[in-house]
PDB file of C-alpha atoms and ligand atoms in Angstrom:
ATOM      1  CA  MET A1349      -0.262  26.251   2.222  1.00 47.00           C
ATOM      2  CA  HIS A1350       0.534  29.727   3.338  1.00 51.00           C
ATOM      3  CA  TYR A1351      -0.646  31.936   0.313  1.00 56.00           C
ATOM      4  CA  PRO A1352       1.741  34.850   0.509  1.00 67.00           C
ATOM      5  CA  ASN A1353      -0.520  37.800  -0.753  1.00 91.00           C
ATOM      6  CA  ALA A1354      -4.011  36.104   1.131  1.00 95.00           C
ATOM      7  CA  HIS A1355      -5.290  39.865   1.451  1.00 95.00           C
ATOM      8  CA  ALA A1356      -5.011  41.023  -1.884  1.00 94.00           C
ATOM      9  CA  VAL A1357      -7.699  37.978  -2.965  1.00 97.00           C
ATOM     10  CA  ASN A1358     -11.061  38.914  -4.042  1.00 98.00           C
ATOM     11  CA  ALA A1359     -13.116  36.137  -1.043  1.00 98.00           C
ATOM     12  CA  ASP A1360     -16.733  36.465  -0.930  1.00 98.00           C
ATOM     13  CA  LEU A1361     -17.122  34.139   2.212  1.00 99.00           C
ATOM     14  CA  HIS A1362     -20.859  34.951   2.637  1.00 98.00           C
ATOM     15  CA  CYS A1363     -23.998  35.078   0.043  1.00 98.00           C
ATOM     16  CA  HIS A1364     -27.195  33.035  -0.253  1.00 98.00           C
ATOM     17  CA  SER A1365     -29.312  30.569  -2.567  1.00 98.00           C
ATOM     18  CA  THR A1366     -32.529  29.111  -3.427  1.00 98.00           C
ATOM     19  CA  VAL A1367     -31.906  27.142  -1.133  1.00 98.00           C
ATOM     20  CA  SER A1368     -32.522  29.102   1.775  1.00 98.00           C
ATOM     21  CA  ASP A1369     -33.549  32.851   0.797  1.00 98.00           C
ATOM     22  CA  GLY A1370     -31.273  34.192  -1.985  1.00 98.00           C
ATOM     23  CA  THR A1371     -33.215  34.833  -5.688  1.00 97.00           C
ATOM     24  CA  LEU A1372     -30.483  32.862  -7.810  1.00 98.00           C
ATOM     25  CA  SER A1373     -29.278  28.965  -7.560  1.00 98.00           C
ATOM     26  CA  PRO A1374     -25.834  27.909  -7.018  1.00 98.00           C
ATOM     27  CA  THR A1375     -24.856  28.084 -10.375  1.00 98.00           C
ATOM     28  CA  GLU A1376     -26.115  31.179 -10.787  1.00 98.00           C
ATOM     29  CA  ILE A1377     -24.286  32.772  -8.268  1.00 98.00           C
ATOM     30  CA  ALA A1378     -21.243  31.120  -8.982  1.00 98.00           C
ATOM     31  CA  THR A1379     -21.405  32.269 -12.169  1.00 98.00           C
ATOM     32  CA  ARG A1380     -21.966  36.261 -10.920  1.00 98.00           C
ATOM     33  CA  ALA A1381     -19.198  36.107  -8.428  1.00 98.00           C
ATOM     34  CA  PHE A1382     -17.000  34.610 -11.052  1.00 98.00           C
ATOM     35  CA  GLU A1383     -17.944  37.328 -13.397  1.00 98.00           C
ATOM     36  CA  ASN A1384     -17.692  39.948 -10.557  1.00 98.00           C
ATOM     37  CA  GLY A1385     -13.805  39.168  -9.507  1.00 98.00           C
ATOM     38  CA  VAL A1386     -14.668  36.922  -6.611  1.00 98.00           C
ATOM     39  CA  GLU A1387     -11.482  34.365  -6.379  1.00 98.00           C
ATOM     40  CA  LEU A1388     -12.478  32.448  -3.269  1.00 98.00           C
ATOM     41  CA  TRP A1389     -15.854  31.736  -2.425  1.00 98.00           C
ATOM     42  CA  SER A1390     -18.345  30.178  -0.257  1.00 99.00           C
ATOM     43  CA  LEU A1391     -22.029  29.343  -0.542  1.00 99.00           C
ATOM     44  CA  THR A1392     -23.424  29.989   3.392  1.00 99.00           C
ATOM     45  CA  ASP A1393     -26.904  29.247   2.642  1.00 98.00           C
ATOM     46  CA  HIS A1394     -29.056  29.435   6.420  1.00 98.00           C
ATOM     47  CA  ASP A1395     -29.140  25.904   7.985  1.00 98.00           C
ATOM     48  CA  GLU A1396     -28.844  23.922   5.355  1.00 98.00           C
ATOM     49  CA  ILE A1397     -25.853  22.640   2.818  1.00 98.00           C
ATOM     50  CA  GLY A1398     -27.930  21.324   0.159  1.00 98.00           C
ATOM     51  CA  GLY A1399     -26.959  23.403  -2.508  1.00 98.00           C
ATOM     52  CA  GLN A1400     -23.103  22.521  -1.731  1.00 98.00           C
ATOM     53  CA  GLU A1401     -22.336  19.958  -4.136  1.00 98.00           C
ATOM     54  CA  GLU A1402     -23.743  22.204  -6.741  1.00 98.00           C
ATOM     55  CA  ALA A1403     -22.262  25.357  -6.100  1.00 99.00           C
ATOM     56  CA  ALA A1404     -18.928  23.288  -5.515  1.00 99.00           C
ATOM     57  CA  SER A1405     -19.129  21.892  -9.340  1.00 98.00           C
ATOM     58  CA  ALA A1406     -20.232  25.309 -10.729  1.00 98.00           C
ATOM     59  CA  ALA A1407     -17.059  27.055  -9.107  1.00 98.00           C
ATOM     60  CA  LYS A1408     -14.860  23.968  -9.976  1.00 98.00           C
ATOM     61  CA  ALA A1409     -15.924  24.497 -13.824  1.00 98.00           C
ATOM     62  CA  LEU A1410     -14.969  28.426 -13.740  1.00 98.00           C
ATOM     63  CA  GLY A1411     -12.031  27.749 -12.266  1.00 98.00           C
ATOM     64  CA  LEU A1412     -12.707  29.657  -8.839  1.00 98.00           C
ATOM     65  CA  ALA A1413     -11.726  28.295  -5.527  1.00 98.00           C
ATOM     66  CA  TYR A1414     -14.025  27.300  -3.241  1.00 98.00           C
ATOM     67  CA  VAL A1415     -14.730  26.140   0.414  1.00 98.00           C
ATOM     68  CA  THR A1416     -17.613  24.780   1.766  1.00 99.00           C
ATOM     69  CA  GLY A1417     -20.386  26.988   3.788  1.00 99.00           C
ATOM     70  CA  VAL A1418     -23.522  27.527   6.198  1.00 99.00           C
ATOM     71  CA  GLU A1419     -24.628  30.042   8.377  1.00 99.00           C
ATOM     72  CA  ILE A1420     -27.037  28.476  11.470  1.00 99.00           C
ATOM     73  CA  SER A1421     -29.241  30.482  13.268  1.00 98.00           C
ATOM     74  CA  VAL A1422     -28.859  30.646  16.955  1.00 98.00           C
ATOM     75  CA  SER A1423     -30.475  31.672  20.231  1.00 98.00           C
ATOM     76  CA  TRP A1424     -28.111  33.648  22.971  1.00 98.00           C
ATOM     77  CA  ALA A1425     -29.866  35.575  25.513  1.00 96.00           C
ATOM     78  CA  SER A1426     -32.982  37.446  23.877  1.00 93.00           C
ATOM     79  CA  GLU A1427     -30.634  37.920  20.336  1.00 97.00           C
ATOM     80  CA  THR A1428     -30.732  35.522  17.208  1.00 98.00           C
ATOM     81  CA  LEU A1429     -27.038  34.900  16.110  1.00 98.00           C
ATOM     82  CA  HIS A1430     -25.905  34.351  13.054  1.00 99.00           C
ATOM     83  CA  ILE A1431     -22.823  31.441  12.743  1.00 99.00           C
ATOM     84  CA  VAL A1432     -21.001  30.927   9.220  1.00 99.00           C
ATOM     85  CA  GLY A1433     -19.272  27.470   8.914  1.00 99.00           C
ATOM     86  CA  LEU A1434     -16.687  27.420   6.926  1.00 99.00           C
ATOM     87  CA  ASN A1435     -14.448  24.796   5.088  1.00 99.00           C
ATOM     88  CA  PHE A1436     -15.982  22.004   6.934  1.00 99.00           C
ATOM     89  CA  ASP A1437     -16.577  17.990   5.562  1.00 98.00           C
ATOM     90  CA  PRO A1438     -20.071  18.340   3.691  1.00 98.00           C
ATOM     91  CA  ASP A1439     -21.015  14.677   4.229  1.00 98.00           C
ATOM     92  CA  ASP A1440     -20.730  15.261   7.761  1.00 98.00           C
ATOM     93  CA  ALA A1441     -23.861  13.142   9.652  1.00 98.00           C
ATOM     94  CA  ALA A1442     -23.838  15.444  12.594  1.00 98.00           C
ATOM     95  CA  LEU A1443     -23.666  18.698  11.069  1.00 98.00           C
ATOM     96  CA  GLU A1444     -26.213  17.458   8.651  1.00 98.00           C
ATOM     97  CA  ALA A1445     -28.388  16.186  11.821  1.00 98.00           C
ATOM     98  CA  GLY A1446     -27.955  19.798  14.078  1.00 98.00           C
ATOM     99  CA  LEU A1447     -28.900  21.562  10.857  1.00 98.00           C
ATOM    100  CA  GLN A1448     -31.574  19.664   9.855  1.00 98.00           C
ATOM    101  CA  GLN A1449     -32.820  20.157  13.765  1.00 98.00           C
ATOM    102  CA  THR A1450     -32.125  23.500  13.610  1.00 98.00           C
ATOM    103  CA  ARG A1451     -34.591  24.314  10.581  1.00 97.00           C
ATOM    104  CA  SER A1452     -37.323  21.595  11.444  1.00 96.00           C
ATOM    105  CA  GLY A1453     -39.367  24.721  13.643  1.00 96.00           C
ATOM    106  CA  ARG A1454     -39.002  26.668  10.323  1.00 98.00           C
ATOM    107  CA  ALA A1455     -42.741  25.199   9.135  1.00 96.00           C
ATOM    108  CA  ARG A1456     -44.604  25.231  11.857  1.00 97.00           C
ATOM    109  CA  ARG A1457     -43.374  28.786  12.270  1.00 98.00           C
ATOM    110  CA  ALA A1458     -44.357  30.061   8.952  1.00 98.00           C
ATOM    111  CA  GLU A1459     -47.660  28.989   9.696  1.00 98.00           C
ATOM    112  CA  GLN A1460     -48.430  30.902  12.809  1.00 98.00           C
ATOM    113  CA  MET A1461     -46.657  34.313  11.268  1.00 98.00           C
ATOM    114  CA  GLY A1462     -49.478  33.957   8.620  1.00 98.00           C
ATOM    115  CA  GLU A1463     -51.868  32.967  10.904  1.00 98.00           C
ATOM    116  CA  GLN A1464     -51.089  36.020  12.740  1.00 98.00           C
ATOM    117  CA  LEU A1465     -50.810  38.046   9.838  1.00 98.00           C
ATOM    118  CA  ARG A1466     -54.310  37.054   9.163  1.00 98.00           C
ATOM    119  CA  LYS A1467     -55.327  38.689  12.226  1.00 98.00           C
ATOM    120  CA  VAL A1468     -54.132  42.142  10.691  1.00 97.00           C
ATOM    121  CA  GLY A1469     -55.658  41.960   7.876  1.00 97.00           C
ATOM    122  CA  ILE A1470     -53.500  40.170   5.490  1.00 97.00           C
ATOM    123  CA  GLU A1471     -54.880  36.722   4.140  1.00 97.00           C
ATOM    124  CA  GLY A1472     -52.265  33.991   2.060  1.00 97.00           C
ATOM    125  CA  ALA A1473     -49.163  34.859   3.600  1.00 98.00           C
ATOM    126  CA  PHE A1474     -48.224  31.524   4.452  1.00 98.00           C
ATOM    127  CA  GLU A1475     -49.151  30.219   0.918  1.00 97.00           C
ATOM    128  CA  GLY A1476     -47.716  33.517  -1.019  1.00 98.00           C
ATOM    129  CA  ALA A1477     -44.683  33.108   0.853  1.00 98.00           C
ATOM    130  CA  LEU A1478     -44.190  29.206   0.617  1.00 97.00           C
ATOM    131  CA  SER A1479     -44.552  30.183  -3.173  1.00 97.00           C
ATOM    132  CA  TYR A1480     -41.367  31.932  -3.257  1.00 96.00           C
ATOM    133  CA  ALA A1481     -39.394  29.274  -1.097  1.00 97.00           C
ATOM    134  CA  GLY A1482     -37.347  27.345  -3.832  1.00 92.00           C
ATOM    135  CA  ASN A1483     -37.423  25.107  -0.638  1.00 93.00           C
ATOM    136  CA  PRO A1484     -39.865  24.167   1.619  1.00 94.00           C
ATOM    137  CA  ASN A1485     -38.214  23.358   4.399  1.00 93.00           C
ATOM    138  CA  LEU A1486     -36.453  26.378   4.520  1.00 96.00           C
ATOM    139  CA  VAL A1487     -39.240  29.513   4.403  1.00 98.00           C
ATOM    140  CA  SER A1488     -37.655  32.647   5.439  1.00 98.00           C
ATOM    141  CA  ARG A1489     -39.056  35.847   7.120  1.00 98.00           C
ATOM    142  CA  THR A1490     -37.405  37.019   3.490  1.00 98.00           C
ATOM    143  CA  HIS A1491     -40.384  34.604   1.791  1.00 98.00           C
ATOM    144  CA  PHE A1492     -42.580  36.327   3.957  1.00 98.00           C
ATOM    145  CA  ALA A1493     -41.138  39.807   3.228  1.00 98.00           C
ATOM    146  CA  ARG A1494     -41.452  39.193  -0.674  1.00 97.00           C
ATOM    147  CA  PHE A1495     -44.900  38.182  -0.991  1.00 98.00           C
ATOM    148  CA  LEU A1496     -45.977  41.399   1.070  1.00 98.00           C
ATOM    149  CA  VAL A1497     -44.100  43.789  -1.103  1.00 97.00           C
ATOM    150  CA  GLU A1498     -45.513  41.592  -4.415  1.00 96.00           C
ATOM    151  CA  ARG A1499     -48.896  42.529  -2.263  1.00 96.00           C
ATOM    152  CA  GLY A1500     -48.296  45.966  -2.782  1.00 97.00           C
ATOM    153  CA  ILE A1501     -48.751  46.372   1.551  1.00 96.00           C
ATOM    154  CA  CYS A1502     -44.557  47.349   1.673  1.00 96.00           C
ATOM    155  CA  SER A1503     -42.836  49.095  -0.797  1.00 95.00           C
ATOM    156  CA  ASP A1504     -39.661  47.074   0.199  1.00 95.00           C
ATOM    157  CA  VAL A1505     -38.225  44.279   1.977  1.00 95.00           C
ATOM    158  CA  ARG A1506     -36.693  46.940   4.489  1.00 95.00           C
ATOM    159  CA  ASP A1507     -40.314  48.234   5.115  1.00 96.00           C
ATOM    160  CA  VAL A1508     -42.015  45.207   5.606  1.00 98.00           C
ATOM    161  CA  PHE A1509     -39.361  43.828   8.389  1.00 98.00           C
ATOM    162  CA  SER A1510     -39.486  47.274  10.433  1.00 98.00           C
ATOM    163  CA  ASN A1511     -43.115  46.978   9.824  1.00 98.00           C
ATOM    164  CA  TYR A1512     -44.265  43.396  10.237  1.00 98.00           C
ATOM    165  CA  LEU A1513     -41.575  40.953  10.870  1.00 98.00           C
ATOM    166  CA  ILE A1514     -39.296  41.976  13.840  1.00 97.00           C
ATOM    167  CA  ALA A1515     -39.977  41.752  17.852  1.00 95.00           C
ATOM    168  CA  GLY A1516     -42.829  42.916  18.788  1.00 96.00           C
ATOM    169  CA  LYS A1517     -44.374  43.447  15.402  1.00 98.00           C
ATOM    170  CA  PRO A1518     -47.785  41.112  13.961  1.00 97.00           C
ATOM    171  CA  GLY A1519     -46.089  38.364  11.889  1.00 98.00           C
ATOM    172  CA  PHE A1520     -43.111  38.217  14.642  1.00 98.00           C
ATOM    173  CA  VAL A1521     -42.858  34.444  16.172  1.00 98.00           C
ATOM    174  CA  GLU A1522     -40.258  33.666  18.662  1.00 96.00           C
ATOM    175  CA  MET A1523     -38.027  30.874  17.600  1.00 97.00           C
ATOM    176  CA  GLN A1524     -35.351  28.731  19.803  1.00 97.00           C
ATOM    177  CA  TRP A1525     -32.786  28.290  17.197  1.00 98.00           C
ATOM    178  CA  ALA A1526     -29.256  25.929  18.101  1.00 98.00           C
ATOM    179  CA  THR A1527     -27.119  27.551  20.785  1.00 98.00           C
ATOM    180  CA  LEU A1528     -23.916  28.785  20.399  1.00 98.00           C
ATOM    181  CA  ALA A1529     -22.392  25.378  21.845  1.00 98.00           C
ATOM    182  CA  GLU A1530     -24.060  23.344  19.114  1.00 98.00           C
ATOM    183  CA  ALA A1531     -23.389  25.256  16.385  1.00 99.00           C
ATOM    184  CA  ILE A1532     -19.906  25.881  17.028  1.00 99.00           C
ATOM    185  CA  GLY A1533     -19.485  22.339  18.225  1.00 99.00           C
ATOM    186  CA  TRP A1534     -20.734  20.921  14.682  1.00 99.00           C
ATOM    187  CA  ILE A1535     -18.715  22.877  12.430  1.00 99.00           C
ATOM    188  CA  ARG A1536     -15.707  21.970  14.283  1.00 98.00           C
ATOM    189  CA  ALA A1537     -16.413  18.956  14.419  1.00 98.00           C
ATOM    190  CA  ALA A1538     -16.945  18.671  10.589  1.00 99.00           C
ATOM    191  CA  GLY A1539     -13.439  20.027  10.624  1.00 98.00           C
ATOM    192  CA  GLY A1540     -14.427  23.577   9.482  1.00 99.00           C
ATOM    193  CA  VAL A1541     -13.679  27.106  11.069  1.00 99.00           C
ATOM    194  CA  ALA A1542     -16.928  28.854  12.875  1.00 99.00           C
ATOM    195  CA  VAL A1543     -17.308  32.498  12.073  1.00 99.00           C
ATOM    196  CA  LEU A1544     -19.411  35.242  14.005  1.00 99.00           C
ATOM    197  CA  ALA A1545     -21.198  36.764  11.124  1.00 99.00           C
ATOM    198  CA  HIS A1546     -22.237  40.419  10.880  1.00 98.00           C
ATOM    199  CA  PRO A1547     -21.729  41.446  15.058  1.00 98.00           C
ATOM    200  CA  GLY A1548     -23.203  45.316  13.841  1.00 98.00           C
ATOM    201  CA  ARG A1549     -26.206  43.672  13.092  1.00 98.00           C
ATOM    202  CA  TYR A1550     -26.937  42.228  16.794  1.00 98.00           C
ATOM    203  CA  ARG A1551     -28.742  44.249  19.780  1.00 96.00           C
ATOM    204  CA  LEU A1552     -26.958  43.755  22.443  1.00 97.00           C
ATOM    205  CA  SER A1553     -24.679  46.057  24.760  1.00 96.00           C
ATOM    206  CA  ALA A1554     -21.234  46.454  24.959  1.00 95.00           C
ATOM    207  CA  LEU A1555     -21.231  44.463  27.836  1.00 97.00           C
ATOM    208  CA  GLU A1556     -23.570  41.502  26.307  1.00 97.00           C
ATOM    209  CA  ALA A1557     -21.353  42.081  23.023  1.00 97.00           C
ATOM    210  CA  ASP A1558     -17.991  41.234  25.241  1.00 97.00           C
ATOM    211  CA  VAL A1559     -19.778  38.104  26.629  1.00 98.00           C
ATOM    212  CA  MET A1560     -21.028  36.900  23.983  1.00 98.00           C
ATOM    213  CA  VAL A1561     -17.526  36.713  21.873  1.00 98.00           C
ATOM    214  CA  GLU A1562     -15.696  35.563  25.225  1.00 98.00           C
ATOM    215  CA  GLU A1563     -18.278  32.622  25.028  1.00 98.00           C
ATOM    216  CA  PHE A1564     -17.619  32.208  21.004  1.00 98.00           C
ATOM    217  CA  MET A1565     -13.971  31.965  21.534  1.00 98.00           C
ATOM    218  CA  ARG A1566     -13.902  29.851  24.326  1.00 98.00           C
ATOM    219  CA  LEU A1567     -16.351  27.555  22.156  1.00 98.00           C
ATOM    220  CA  GLY A1568     -13.414  27.314  19.865  1.00 98.00           C
ATOM    221  CA  GLY A1569     -14.820  30.274  17.022  1.00 98.00           C
ATOM    222  CA  ARG A1570     -12.085  31.795  15.415  1.00 98.00           C
ATOM    223  CA  ALA A1571     -12.584  34.269  13.293  1.00 99.00           C
ATOM    224  CA  VAL A1572     -15.624  37.202  12.858  1.00 98.00           C
ATOM    225  CA  GLU A1573     -17.080  38.695   9.765  1.00 98.00           C
ATOM    226  CA  VAL A1574     -15.816  42.331   9.791  1.00 98.00           C
ATOM    227  CA  ILE A1575     -16.019  43.618   5.769  1.00 98.00           C
ATOM    228  CA  THR A1576     -19.881  42.501   5.312  1.00 98.00           C
ATOM    229  CA  GLY A1577     -22.323  43.999   3.269  1.00 97.00           C
ATOM    230  CA  SER A1578     -24.208  44.472   6.802  1.00 97.00           C
ATOM    231  CA  HIS A1579     -21.193  47.036   7.906  1.00 98.00           C
ATOM    232  CA  ASN A1580     -20.347  50.628   7.101  1.00 98.00           C
ATOM    233  CA  ALA A1581     -17.179  51.965   7.317  1.00 98.00           C
ATOM    234  CA  SER A1582     -17.138  52.875  10.946  1.00 98.00           C
ATOM    235  CA  GLN A1583     -18.326  49.136  11.972  1.00 98.00           C
ATOM    236  CA  TYR A1584     -15.145  48.261   9.632  1.00 98.00           C
ATOM    237  CA  ARG A1585     -13.065  49.930  12.166  1.00 98.00           C
ATOM    238  CA  LYS A1586     -14.981  49.223  14.990  1.00 98.00           C
ATOM    239  CA  TYR A1587     -15.114  45.348  14.615  1.00 98.00           C
ATOM    240  CA  THR A1588     -11.335  45.302  12.943  1.00 98.00           C
ATOM    241  CA  ALA A1589     -10.727  46.525  16.737  1.00 98.00           C
ATOM    242  CA  LEU A1590     -12.113  43.842  18.527  1.00 98.00           C
ATOM    243  CA  ALA A1591     -10.814  41.301  16.483  1.00 98.00           C
ATOM    244  CA  GLN A1592      -7.193  42.091  16.985  1.00 98.00           C
ATOM    245  CA  GLU A1593      -8.179  42.856  20.729  1.00 97.00           C
ATOM    246  CA  PHE A1594      -9.825  38.934  20.792  1.00 97.00           C
ATOM    247  CA  GLY A1595      -7.090  37.488  18.524  1.00 98.00           C
ATOM    248  CA  LEU A1596      -9.711  36.680  16.062  1.00 98.00           C
ATOM    249  CA  MET A1597      -9.282  36.368  12.264  1.00 98.00           C
ATOM    250  CA  GLY A1598     -11.534  38.408  10.207  1.00 98.00           C
ATOM    251  CA  SER A1599     -13.687  37.376   7.265  1.00 98.00           C
ATOM    252  CA  ARG A1600     -14.623  39.026   4.428  1.00 98.00           C
ATOM    253  CA  GLY A1601     -18.395  38.795   2.925  1.00 98.00           C
ATOM    254  CA  SER A1602     -21.007  40.224   0.537  1.00 98.00           C
ATOM    255  CA  ASP A1603     -24.311  38.255   2.335  1.00 98.00           C
ATOM    256  CA  PHE A1604     -25.658  38.874  -1.369  1.00 98.00           C
ATOM    257  CA  HIS A1605     -29.331  37.717  -1.228  1.00 98.00           C
ATOM    258  CA  SER A1606     -31.063  39.140  -4.993  1.00 97.00           C
ATOM    259  CA  LEU A1607     -30.281  41.404  -7.187  1.00 95.00           C
ATOM    260  CA  GLY A1608     -32.857  43.892  -6.499  1.00 90.00           C
ATOM    261  CA  GLU A1609     -32.738  43.843  -2.803  1.00 92.00           C
ATOM    262  CA  SER A1610     -29.026  42.980  -2.040  1.00 89.00           C
ATOM    263  CA  HIS A1611     -27.076  46.574  -1.854  1.00 90.00           C
ATOM    264  CA  THR A1612     -23.890  44.646  -1.886  1.00 97.00           C
ATOM    265  CA  ASP A1613     -23.163  42.641  -4.681  1.00 98.00           C
ATOM    266  CA  LEU A1614     -20.738  39.745  -4.676  1.00 98.00           C
ATOM    267  CA  GLY A1615     -17.350  40.695  -4.373  1.00 98.00           C
ATOM    268  CA  ALA A1616     -17.780  44.392  -4.351  1.00 98.00           C
ATOM    269  CA  LEU A1617     -15.725  44.726  -0.698  1.00 98.00           C
ATOM    270  CA  PRO A1618     -13.547  46.461   0.222  1.00 98.00           C
ATOM    271  CA  PRO A1619     -10.406  44.214   1.517  1.00 98.00           C
ATOM    272  CA  LEU A1620      -9.750  43.190   4.676  1.00 98.00           C
ATOM    273  CA  PRO A1621      -7.899  45.169   6.921  1.00 97.00           C
ATOM    274  CA  ASP A1622      -3.943  44.449   6.630  1.00 96.00           C
ATOM    275  CA  ALA A1623      -4.000  44.208  10.923  1.00 96.00           C
ATOM    276  CA  LEU A1624      -6.106  40.976  10.640  1.00 98.00           C
ATOM    277  CA  THR A1625      -5.343  37.694   9.340  1.00 98.00           C
ATOM    278  CA  PRO A1626      -7.603  36.550   6.739  1.00 98.00           C
ATOM    279  CA  VAL A1627      -9.758  33.741   7.764  1.00 98.00           C
ATOM    280  CA  TRP A1628      -8.601  32.103   4.255  1.00 98.00           C
ATOM    281  CA  HIS A1629      -4.931  32.414   4.823  1.00 97.00           C
ATOM    282  CA  ASP A1630      -4.374  28.733   4.397  1.00 95.00           C
ATOM    283  CA  TRP A1631      -6.719  28.213   1.574  1.00 96.00           C
ATOM    284  CA  LEU A1632      -5.115  29.138  -1.108  1.00 88.00           C
TER     285      LEU A1632
HETATM  286  P1  LIG B1219     -35.200  34.218   9.112  1.00 75.99           P
HETATM  287  O1  LIG B1219     -33.859  33.791   9.101  1.00 75.99           O
HETATM  288  O2  LIG B1219     -36.415  33.566   8.399  1.00 75.99           O
HETATM  289  O3  LIG B1219     -35.798  34.560  10.910  1.00 75.99           O
HETATM  290  O4  LIG B1219     -34.665  35.497   8.166  1.00 75.99           O
HETATM  291  C1  LIG B1219     -33.639  36.202   8.455  1.00 75.99           C
HETATM  292  C2  LIG B1219     -33.271  36.989   7.183  1.00 75.99           C
HETATM  293  O5  LIG B1219     -34.417  37.720   7.013  1.00 75.99           O
HETATM  294  C3  LIG B1219     -31.888  37.284   7.050  1.00 75.99           C
HETATM  295  O6  LIG B1219     -30.706  36.346   6.750  1.00 75.99           O
HETATM  296  C4  LIG B1219     -31.797  38.426   6.094  1.00 75.99           C
HETATM  297  O7  LIG B1219     -31.956  38.020   4.569  1.00 75.99           O
HETATM  298  C5  LIG B1219     -33.479  39.044   5.976  1.00 75.99           C
HETATM  299  N1  LIG B1219     -33.594  40.265   6.935  1.00 75.99           N
HETATM  300  C6  LIG B1219     -33.233  40.011   8.497  1.00 75.99           C
HETATM  301  N2  LIG B1219     -33.554  41.330   8.877  1.00 75.99           N
HETATM  302  C7  LIG B1219     -33.885  41.976   7.998  1.00 75.99           C
HETATM  303  C8  LIG B1219     -34.193  44.129   7.490  1.00 75.99           C
HETATM  304  N3  LIG B1219     -33.929  44.385   7.594  1.00 75.99           N
HETATM  305  N4  LIG B1219     -34.597  43.894   6.449  1.00 75.99           N
HETATM  306  C9  LIG B1219     -34.404  43.336   5.056  1.00 75.99           C
HETATM  307  N5  LIG B1219     -33.985  41.580   5.697  1.00 75.99           N
HETATM  308  C10 LIG B1219     -33.667  41.331   6.540  1.00 75.99           C
HETATM  309 MN1  LIG B1220     -31.227  36.090   5.044  1.00 75.99          MN
HETATM  310 MN1  LIG B1221     -27.005  36.556   8.435  1.00 75.99          MN
HETATM  311 MN1  LIG B1222     -26.416  36.130   5.801  1.00 75.99          MN
END
């Protein structure tokens, strides 16, 4: 059914729980989202849908509308892209197999990150990161960052990333994630919609970004995150124009991870601009 005023709905379609690199359980996020006035919610853990059942049932108990979600890591050219999948069948076997394959390199990567950090004098980072991971199959750079902050090596998570965890820094390990075709293919085959997450975060030239968006669309991608905790006001405008130019729907999500670290709380975002069709326009 087409909802008459979808723009007015407080939709938060991007956030993380302890199933990936968030610090709250799916139930705790559902509660916080509800208390913050979110009216349509999706939990989008990295490369994992293990939290979907809990999220859906917590939302149901609160009377909060829910759609399934995931954020898939993709290697494209020399950049890592994030593709959010929304409103898919969580029991789809091919999607689960694809996600399992995508996250399978994380354990080895985490060990290598630990080894490389040891070489610059930081002991026990692998074990430390693991102790922060709610899901041992989903050790993320964020878990390393929390450990390095706890150790007093950096003052905050952002600092750890710029000094240790990005390309060219000692804790960085190159990864081969899913291809763009795989990620979009799995989402679509499971009946979901593929959304290009936080485009403002990718280090691509204008030409590369155009090629990437064209490929995203050719493969069946339908929407772009315009209103996200990762964008500033000028990026809201830039990606509204991009969505209009390419005929993509718009999405909205905080990308909330944790109370101390995330500057955008659940549901605390401006509305999607009127010029765009909300990706959720026919989900309510
Ligand atoms: P991974 O998937 O293990 O490579 O970790 C990626 C995650 O690290 C992202 O989803 C963010 O949560 C976090 N992240 C990436 N870059 C930064 C940054 N500059 N500051 C803080 N967190 C970041
Ligand atoms: Mn994350
Ligand atoms: Mn992301
Ligand atoms: Mn995210």
